[in-house]
PDB file of C-alpha atoms in Angstrom:
ATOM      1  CA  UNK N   1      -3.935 -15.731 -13.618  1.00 65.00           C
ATOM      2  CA  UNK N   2      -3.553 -12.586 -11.732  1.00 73.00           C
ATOM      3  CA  UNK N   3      -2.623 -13.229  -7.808  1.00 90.00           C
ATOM      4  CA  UNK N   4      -5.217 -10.080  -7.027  1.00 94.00           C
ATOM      5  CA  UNK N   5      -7.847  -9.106  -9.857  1.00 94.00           C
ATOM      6  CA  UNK N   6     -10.088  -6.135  -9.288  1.00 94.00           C
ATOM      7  CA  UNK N   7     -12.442  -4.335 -11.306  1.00 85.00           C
ATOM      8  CA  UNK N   8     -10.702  -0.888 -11.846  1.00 81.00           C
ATOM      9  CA  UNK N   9     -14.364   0.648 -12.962  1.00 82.00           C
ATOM     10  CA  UNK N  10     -14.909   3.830 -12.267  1.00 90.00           C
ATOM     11  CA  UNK N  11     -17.913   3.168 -10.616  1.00 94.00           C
ATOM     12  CA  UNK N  12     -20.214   6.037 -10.593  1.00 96.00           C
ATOM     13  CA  UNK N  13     -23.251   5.632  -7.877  1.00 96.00           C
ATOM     14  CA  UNK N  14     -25.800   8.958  -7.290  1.00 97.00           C
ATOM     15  CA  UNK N  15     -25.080  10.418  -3.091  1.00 97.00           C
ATOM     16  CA  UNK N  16     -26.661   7.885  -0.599  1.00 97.00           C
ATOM     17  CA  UNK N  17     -26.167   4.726  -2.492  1.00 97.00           C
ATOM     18  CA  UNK N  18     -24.664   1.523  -1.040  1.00 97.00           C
ATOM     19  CA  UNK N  19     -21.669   0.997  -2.813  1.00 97.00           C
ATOM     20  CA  UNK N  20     -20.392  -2.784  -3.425  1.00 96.00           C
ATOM     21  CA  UNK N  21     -16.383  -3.044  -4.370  1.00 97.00           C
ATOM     22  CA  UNK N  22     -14.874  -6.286  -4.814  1.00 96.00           C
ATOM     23  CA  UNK N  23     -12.058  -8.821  -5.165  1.00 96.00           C
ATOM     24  CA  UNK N  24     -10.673 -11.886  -6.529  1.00 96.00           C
ATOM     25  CA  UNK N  25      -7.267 -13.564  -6.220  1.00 96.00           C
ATOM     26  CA  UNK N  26      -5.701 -16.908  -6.515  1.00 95.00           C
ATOM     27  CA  UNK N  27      -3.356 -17.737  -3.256  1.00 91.00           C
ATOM     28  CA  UNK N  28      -5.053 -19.457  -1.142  1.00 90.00           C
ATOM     29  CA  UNK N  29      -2.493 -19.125   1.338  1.00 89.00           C
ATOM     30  CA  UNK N  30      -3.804 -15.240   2.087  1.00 91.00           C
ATOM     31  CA  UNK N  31      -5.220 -15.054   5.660  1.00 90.00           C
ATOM     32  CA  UNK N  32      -5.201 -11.481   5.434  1.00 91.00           C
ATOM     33  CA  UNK N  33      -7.108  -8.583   3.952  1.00 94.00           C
ATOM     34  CA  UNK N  34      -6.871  -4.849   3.813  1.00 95.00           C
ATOM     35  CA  UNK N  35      -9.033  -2.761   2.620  1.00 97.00           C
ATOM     36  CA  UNK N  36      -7.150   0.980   1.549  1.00 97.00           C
ATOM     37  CA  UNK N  37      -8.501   4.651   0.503  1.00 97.00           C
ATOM     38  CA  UNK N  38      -6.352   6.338  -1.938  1.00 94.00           C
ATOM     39  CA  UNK N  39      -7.032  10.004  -2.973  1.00 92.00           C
ATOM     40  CA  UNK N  40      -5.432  11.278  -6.569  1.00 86.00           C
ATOM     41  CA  UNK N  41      -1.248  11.615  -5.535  1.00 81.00           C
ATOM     42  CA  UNK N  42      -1.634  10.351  -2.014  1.00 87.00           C
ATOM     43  CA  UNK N  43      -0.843   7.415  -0.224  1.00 92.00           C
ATOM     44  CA  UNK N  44      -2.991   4.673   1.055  1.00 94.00           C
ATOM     45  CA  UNK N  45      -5.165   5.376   3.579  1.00 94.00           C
ATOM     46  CA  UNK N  46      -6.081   1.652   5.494  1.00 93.00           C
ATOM     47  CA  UNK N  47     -10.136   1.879   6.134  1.00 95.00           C
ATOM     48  CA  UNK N  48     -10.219  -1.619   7.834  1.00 92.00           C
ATOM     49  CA  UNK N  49      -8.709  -5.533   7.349  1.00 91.00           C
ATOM     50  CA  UNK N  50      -9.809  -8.513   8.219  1.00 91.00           C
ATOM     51  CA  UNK N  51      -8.060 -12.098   9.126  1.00 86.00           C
ATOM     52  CA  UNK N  52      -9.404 -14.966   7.603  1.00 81.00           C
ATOM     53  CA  UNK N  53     -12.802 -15.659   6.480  1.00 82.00           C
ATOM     54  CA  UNK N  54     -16.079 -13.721   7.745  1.00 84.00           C
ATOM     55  CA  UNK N  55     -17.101 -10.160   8.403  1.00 90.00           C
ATOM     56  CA  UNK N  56     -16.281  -6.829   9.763  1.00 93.00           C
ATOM     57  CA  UNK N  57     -17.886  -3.726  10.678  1.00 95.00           C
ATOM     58  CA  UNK N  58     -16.967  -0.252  11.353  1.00 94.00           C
ATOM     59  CA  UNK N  59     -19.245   2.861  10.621  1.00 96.00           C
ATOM     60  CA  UNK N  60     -20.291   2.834   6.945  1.00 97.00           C
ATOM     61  CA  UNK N  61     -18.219   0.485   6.069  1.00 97.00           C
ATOM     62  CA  UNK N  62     -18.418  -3.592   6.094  1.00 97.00           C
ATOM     63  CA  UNK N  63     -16.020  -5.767   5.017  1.00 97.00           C
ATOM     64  CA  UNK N  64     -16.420  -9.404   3.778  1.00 96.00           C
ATOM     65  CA  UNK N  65     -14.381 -12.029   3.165  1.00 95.00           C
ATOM     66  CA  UNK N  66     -15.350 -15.773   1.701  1.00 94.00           C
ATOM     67  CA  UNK N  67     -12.430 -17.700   1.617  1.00 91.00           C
ATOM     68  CA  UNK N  68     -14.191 -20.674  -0.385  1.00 92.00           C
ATOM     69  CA  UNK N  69     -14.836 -18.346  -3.129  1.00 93.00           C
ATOM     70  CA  UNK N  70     -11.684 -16.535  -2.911  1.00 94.00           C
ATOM     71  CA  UNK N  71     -13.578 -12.991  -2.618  1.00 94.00           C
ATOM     72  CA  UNK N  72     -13.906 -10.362  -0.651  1.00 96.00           C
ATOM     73  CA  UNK N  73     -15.683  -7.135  -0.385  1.00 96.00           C
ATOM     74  CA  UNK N  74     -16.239  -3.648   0.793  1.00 97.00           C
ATOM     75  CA  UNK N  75     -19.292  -2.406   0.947  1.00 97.00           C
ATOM     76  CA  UNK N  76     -20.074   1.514   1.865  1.00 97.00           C
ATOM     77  CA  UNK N  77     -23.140   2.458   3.163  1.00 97.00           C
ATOM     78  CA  UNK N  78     -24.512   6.171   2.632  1.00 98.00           C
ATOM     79  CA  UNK N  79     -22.653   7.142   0.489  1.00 97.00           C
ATOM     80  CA  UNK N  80     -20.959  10.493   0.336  1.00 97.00           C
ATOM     81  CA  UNK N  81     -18.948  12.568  -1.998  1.00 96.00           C
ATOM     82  CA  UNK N  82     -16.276  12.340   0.143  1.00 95.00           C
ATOM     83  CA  UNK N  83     -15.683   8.848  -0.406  1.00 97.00           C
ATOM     84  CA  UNK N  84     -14.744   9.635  -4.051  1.00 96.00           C
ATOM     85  CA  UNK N  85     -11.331   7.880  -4.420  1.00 96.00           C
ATOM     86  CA  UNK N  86      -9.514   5.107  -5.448  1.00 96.00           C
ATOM     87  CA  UNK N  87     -10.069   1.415  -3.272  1.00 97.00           C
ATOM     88  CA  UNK N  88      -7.680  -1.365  -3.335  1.00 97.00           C
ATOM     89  CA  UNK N  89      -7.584  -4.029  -1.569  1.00 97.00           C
ATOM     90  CA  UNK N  90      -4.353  -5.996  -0.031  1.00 96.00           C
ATOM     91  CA  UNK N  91      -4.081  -9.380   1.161  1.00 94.00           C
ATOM     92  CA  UNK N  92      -0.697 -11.052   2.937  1.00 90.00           C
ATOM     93  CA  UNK N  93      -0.241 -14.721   3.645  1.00 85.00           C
ATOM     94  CA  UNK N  94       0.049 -16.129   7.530  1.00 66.00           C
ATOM     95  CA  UNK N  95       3.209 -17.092   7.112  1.00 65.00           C
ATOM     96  CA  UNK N  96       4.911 -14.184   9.018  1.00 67.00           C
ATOM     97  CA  UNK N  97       5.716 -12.658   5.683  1.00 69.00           C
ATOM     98  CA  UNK N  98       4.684  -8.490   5.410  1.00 81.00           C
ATOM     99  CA  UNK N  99       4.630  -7.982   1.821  1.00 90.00           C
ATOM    100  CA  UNK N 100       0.856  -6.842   0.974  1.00 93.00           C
ATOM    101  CA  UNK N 101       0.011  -7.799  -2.567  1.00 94.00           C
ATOM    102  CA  UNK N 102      -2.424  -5.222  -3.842  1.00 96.00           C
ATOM    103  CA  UNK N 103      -5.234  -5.139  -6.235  1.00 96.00           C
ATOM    104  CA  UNK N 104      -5.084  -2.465  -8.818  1.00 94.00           C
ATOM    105  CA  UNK N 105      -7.727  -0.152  -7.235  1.00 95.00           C
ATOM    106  CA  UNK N 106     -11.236   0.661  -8.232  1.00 96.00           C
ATOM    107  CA  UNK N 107     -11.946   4.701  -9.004  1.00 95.00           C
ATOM    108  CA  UNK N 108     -15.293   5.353  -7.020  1.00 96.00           C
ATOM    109  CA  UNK N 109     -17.147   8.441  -7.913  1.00 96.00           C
ATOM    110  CA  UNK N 110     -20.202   9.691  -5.504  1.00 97.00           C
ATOM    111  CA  UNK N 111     -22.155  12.151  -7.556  1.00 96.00           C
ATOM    112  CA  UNK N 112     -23.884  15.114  -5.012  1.00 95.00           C
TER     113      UNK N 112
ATOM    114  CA  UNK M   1      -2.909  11.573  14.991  1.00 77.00           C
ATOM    115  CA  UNK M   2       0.931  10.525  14.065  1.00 83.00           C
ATOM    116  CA  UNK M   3       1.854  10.370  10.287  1.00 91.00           C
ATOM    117  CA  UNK M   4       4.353   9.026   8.294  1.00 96.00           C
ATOM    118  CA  UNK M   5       6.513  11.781   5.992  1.00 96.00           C
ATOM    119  CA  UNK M   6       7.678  11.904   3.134  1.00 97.00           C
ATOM    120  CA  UNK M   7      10.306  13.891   1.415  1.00 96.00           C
ATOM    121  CA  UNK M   8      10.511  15.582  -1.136  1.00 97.00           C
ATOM    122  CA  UNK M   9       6.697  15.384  -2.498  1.00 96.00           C
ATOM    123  CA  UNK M  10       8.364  15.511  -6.171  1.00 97.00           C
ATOM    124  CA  UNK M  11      12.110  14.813  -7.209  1.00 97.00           C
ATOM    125  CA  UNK M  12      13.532  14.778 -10.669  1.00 98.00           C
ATOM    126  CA  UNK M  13      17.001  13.118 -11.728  1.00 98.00           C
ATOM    127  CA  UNK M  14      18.728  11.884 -15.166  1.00 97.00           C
ATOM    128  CA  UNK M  15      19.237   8.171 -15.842  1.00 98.00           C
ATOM    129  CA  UNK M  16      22.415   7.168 -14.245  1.00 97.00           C
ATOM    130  CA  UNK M  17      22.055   9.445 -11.270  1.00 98.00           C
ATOM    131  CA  UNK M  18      21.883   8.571  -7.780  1.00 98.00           C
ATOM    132  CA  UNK M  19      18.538   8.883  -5.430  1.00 98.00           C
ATOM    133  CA  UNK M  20      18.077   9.245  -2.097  1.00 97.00           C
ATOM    134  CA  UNK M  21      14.372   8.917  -0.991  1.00 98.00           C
ATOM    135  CA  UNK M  22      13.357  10.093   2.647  1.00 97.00           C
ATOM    136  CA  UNK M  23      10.796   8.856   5.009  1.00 97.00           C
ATOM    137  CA  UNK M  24      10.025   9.772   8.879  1.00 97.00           C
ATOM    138  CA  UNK M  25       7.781   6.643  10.017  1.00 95.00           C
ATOM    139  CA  UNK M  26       5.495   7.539  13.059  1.00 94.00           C
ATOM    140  CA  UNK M  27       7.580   7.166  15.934  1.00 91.00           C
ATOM    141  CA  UNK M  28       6.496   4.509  18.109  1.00 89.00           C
ATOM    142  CA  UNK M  29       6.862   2.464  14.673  1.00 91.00           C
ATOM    143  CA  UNK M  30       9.249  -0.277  14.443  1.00 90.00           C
ATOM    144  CA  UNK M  31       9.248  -1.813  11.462  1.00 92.00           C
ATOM    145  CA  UNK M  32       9.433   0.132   8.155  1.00 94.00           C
ATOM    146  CA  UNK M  33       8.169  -0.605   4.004  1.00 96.00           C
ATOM    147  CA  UNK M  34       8.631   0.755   0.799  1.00 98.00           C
ATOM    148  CA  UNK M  35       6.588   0.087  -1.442  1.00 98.00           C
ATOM    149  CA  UNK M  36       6.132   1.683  -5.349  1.00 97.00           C
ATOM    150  CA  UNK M  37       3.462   2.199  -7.811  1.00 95.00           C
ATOM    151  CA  UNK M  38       4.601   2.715 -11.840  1.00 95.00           C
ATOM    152  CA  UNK M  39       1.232   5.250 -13.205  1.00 91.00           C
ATOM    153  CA  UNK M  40      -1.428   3.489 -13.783  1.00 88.00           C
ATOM    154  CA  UNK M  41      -0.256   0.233 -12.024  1.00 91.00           C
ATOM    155  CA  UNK M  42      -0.394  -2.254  -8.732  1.00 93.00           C
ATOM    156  CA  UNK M  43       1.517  -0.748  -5.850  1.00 95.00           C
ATOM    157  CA  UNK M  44       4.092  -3.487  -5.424  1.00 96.00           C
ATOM    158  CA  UNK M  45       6.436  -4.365  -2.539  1.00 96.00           C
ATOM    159  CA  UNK M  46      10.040  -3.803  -2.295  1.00 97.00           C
ATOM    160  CA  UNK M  47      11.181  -4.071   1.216  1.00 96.00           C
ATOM    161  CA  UNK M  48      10.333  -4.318   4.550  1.00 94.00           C
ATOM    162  CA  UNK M  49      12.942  -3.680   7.429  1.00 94.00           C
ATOM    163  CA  UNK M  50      13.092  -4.290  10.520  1.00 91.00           C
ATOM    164  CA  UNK M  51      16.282  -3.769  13.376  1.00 90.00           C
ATOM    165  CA  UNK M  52      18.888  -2.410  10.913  1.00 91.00           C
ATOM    166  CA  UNK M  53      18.297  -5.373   8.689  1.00 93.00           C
ATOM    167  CA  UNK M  54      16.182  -6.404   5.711  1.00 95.00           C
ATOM    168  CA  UNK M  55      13.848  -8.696   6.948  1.00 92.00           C
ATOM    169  CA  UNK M  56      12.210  -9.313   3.623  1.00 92.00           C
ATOM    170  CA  UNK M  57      12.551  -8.262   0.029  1.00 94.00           C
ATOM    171  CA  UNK M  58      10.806  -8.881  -3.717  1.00 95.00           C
ATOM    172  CA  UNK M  59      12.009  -9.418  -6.776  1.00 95.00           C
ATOM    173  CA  UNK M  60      12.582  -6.112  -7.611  1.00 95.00           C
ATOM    174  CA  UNK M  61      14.833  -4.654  -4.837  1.00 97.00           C
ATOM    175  CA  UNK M  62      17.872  -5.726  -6.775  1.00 95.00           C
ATOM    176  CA  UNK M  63      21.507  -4.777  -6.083  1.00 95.00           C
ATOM    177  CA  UNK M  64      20.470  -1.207  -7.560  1.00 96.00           C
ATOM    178  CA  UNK M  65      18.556  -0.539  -4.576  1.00 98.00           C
ATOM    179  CA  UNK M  66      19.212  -0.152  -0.874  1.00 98.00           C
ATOM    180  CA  UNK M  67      17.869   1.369   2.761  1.00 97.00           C
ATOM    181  CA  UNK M  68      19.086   2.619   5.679  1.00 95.00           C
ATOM    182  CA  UNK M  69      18.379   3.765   9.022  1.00 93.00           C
ATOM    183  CA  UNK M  70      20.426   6.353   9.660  1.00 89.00           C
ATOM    184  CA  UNK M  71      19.395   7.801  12.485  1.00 88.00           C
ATOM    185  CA  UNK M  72      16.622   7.409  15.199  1.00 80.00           C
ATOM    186  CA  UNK M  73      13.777   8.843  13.103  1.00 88.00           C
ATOM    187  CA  UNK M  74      14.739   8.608   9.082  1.00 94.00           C
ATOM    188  CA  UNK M  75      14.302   5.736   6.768  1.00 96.00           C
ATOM    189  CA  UNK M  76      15.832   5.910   3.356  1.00 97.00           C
ATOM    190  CA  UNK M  77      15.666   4.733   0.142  1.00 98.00           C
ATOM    191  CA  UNK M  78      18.714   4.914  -2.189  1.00 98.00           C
ATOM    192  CA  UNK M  79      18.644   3.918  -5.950  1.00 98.00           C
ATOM    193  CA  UNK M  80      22.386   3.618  -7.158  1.00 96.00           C
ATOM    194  CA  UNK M  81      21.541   4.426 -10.706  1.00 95.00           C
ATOM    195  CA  UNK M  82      18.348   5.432 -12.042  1.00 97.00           C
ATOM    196  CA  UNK M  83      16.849   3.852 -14.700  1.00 97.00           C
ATOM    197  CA  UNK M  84      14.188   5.423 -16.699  1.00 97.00           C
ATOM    198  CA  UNK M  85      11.527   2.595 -15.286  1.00 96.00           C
ATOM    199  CA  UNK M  86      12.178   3.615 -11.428  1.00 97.00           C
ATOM    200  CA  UNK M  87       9.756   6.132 -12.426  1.00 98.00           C
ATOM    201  CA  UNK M  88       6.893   5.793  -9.583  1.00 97.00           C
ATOM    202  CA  UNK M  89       5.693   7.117  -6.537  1.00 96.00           C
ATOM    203  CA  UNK M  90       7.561   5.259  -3.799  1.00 98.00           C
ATOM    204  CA  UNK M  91       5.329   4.949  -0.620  1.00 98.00           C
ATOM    205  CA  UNK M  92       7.032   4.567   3.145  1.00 97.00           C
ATOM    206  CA  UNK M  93       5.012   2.694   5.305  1.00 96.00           C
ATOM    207  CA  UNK M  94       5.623   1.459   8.642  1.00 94.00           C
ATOM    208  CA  UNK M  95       4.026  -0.568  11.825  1.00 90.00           C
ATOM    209  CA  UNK M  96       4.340  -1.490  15.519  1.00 86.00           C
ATOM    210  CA  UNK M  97       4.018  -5.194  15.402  1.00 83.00           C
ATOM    211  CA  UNK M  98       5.459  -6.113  11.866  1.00 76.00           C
ATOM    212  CA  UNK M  99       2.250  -7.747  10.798  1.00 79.00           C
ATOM    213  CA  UNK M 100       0.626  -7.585   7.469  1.00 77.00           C
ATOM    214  CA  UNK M 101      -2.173  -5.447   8.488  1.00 79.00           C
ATOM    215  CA  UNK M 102      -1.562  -2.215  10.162  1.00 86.00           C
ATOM    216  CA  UNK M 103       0.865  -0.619   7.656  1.00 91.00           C
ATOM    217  CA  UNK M 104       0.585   2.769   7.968  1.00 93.00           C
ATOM    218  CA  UNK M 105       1.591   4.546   4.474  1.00 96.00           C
ATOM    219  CA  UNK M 106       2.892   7.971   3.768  1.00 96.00           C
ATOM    220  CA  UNK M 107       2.219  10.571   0.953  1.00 96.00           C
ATOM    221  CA  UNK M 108       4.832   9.056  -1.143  1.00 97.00           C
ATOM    222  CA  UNK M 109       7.351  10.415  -3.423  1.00 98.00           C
ATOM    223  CA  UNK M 110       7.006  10.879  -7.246  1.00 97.00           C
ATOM    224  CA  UNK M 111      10.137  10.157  -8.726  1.00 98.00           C
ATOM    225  CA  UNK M 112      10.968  11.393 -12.379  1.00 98.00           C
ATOM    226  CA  UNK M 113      13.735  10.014 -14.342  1.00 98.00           C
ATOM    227  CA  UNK M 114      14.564  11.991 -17.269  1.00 97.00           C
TER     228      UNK M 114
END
């Protein structure tokens, strides 16, 4: 089983949508969770994380974690064209280690 | 807003050849990452470093691979002798506090080995 499983897509959704992007993984020792942009040849952009289980909001964007289920999610609201890009998310144990173990990215496409 | 940089954007090198990878974290920044991503894969850790020492390290930062410090404001990456499969982008990324979350990535560098 992959440590980090995500749904690579793309996910197409029409201007305005709410857009749902989630994932799995299997540690259960990963406390915390990153949430990254990534535009065709650049590097991550971090959007938001989280630590531990429960939610987070900034602008459009909400993040949730359920630790029970081992899944978390990003959900956009409003969606715009300029949130066409590549999402992965990154988790780290709480065991002062650094290393973020990343999903392999879902392709979002907001049609105008 | 502060950056991290990256140079060069694109670098191209035979097998066998040695690599040096440049990164300018922002500059408040204390601890420093590279991380890579094959096309069409995960991006994966290599190292993170922290006070002119390797504070941790994966699997795949073998003997082939090192960094440096070398001054107040560069990181580097060196690859001793490249191997067709160090062909990636290799991302900089670097924090104040040395936490998980935070990291602060640059624009990367695509390396080609030929």
């Amino acid at each position: 089983q992959k440590e980090v499983e995500q749904d690579p897509g793309p996910l197409s959704v029409p201007e305005g949508a709410i857009v749902s992007l989630n994932c799995t993984y299997s540690n259960s020792a990963f406390q915390y969770f990153m949430w990254y942009r990534q535009y065709s040849r650049k590097g991550p952009e971090l959007l938001m994380y989280t630590y531990s289980s429960g939610n987070k909001e900034d602008g459009r964007f909400t993040a949730q974690v359920d630790k029970s289920s081992k899944y978390i999610s990003l959900f956009i609201r409003d969606s715009q064209p300029s949130d066409s890009a590549t999402y992965l998310c990154a988790m780290s144990a709480d065991t002062g280690r650094r290393a973020l173990t990343f999903g392999s990215g879902t392709r979002l496409q907001v049609q105008p | 807003e502060p950056e991290v940089t990256q140079t060069p954007s694109h670098q191209v090198t035979q097998m066998g050849q040695e690599v040096i990878l440049r990164c300018v974290p922002i500059s408040n920044h204390l601890y420093f990452y590279w991380y890579r991503q094959i096309l069409g894969q995960k991006v994966e850790f290599l190292v993170s470093f922290y006070n002119n020492e390797i504070s941790e390290k994966s699997e795949i930062f073998d003997d082939q691979f090192s960094v440096e410090r070398p001054d107040g404001s560069n990181f580097t990456l060196k690859i001793r002798s490249t191997k067709l499969e160090d062909s990636a982008m290799y991302f900089c990324a670097s924090n104040i506090r040395g936490t998980a979350y935070e990291q602060y990535f640059g624009p990367g560098t695509r390396l080609t080995v030929t």
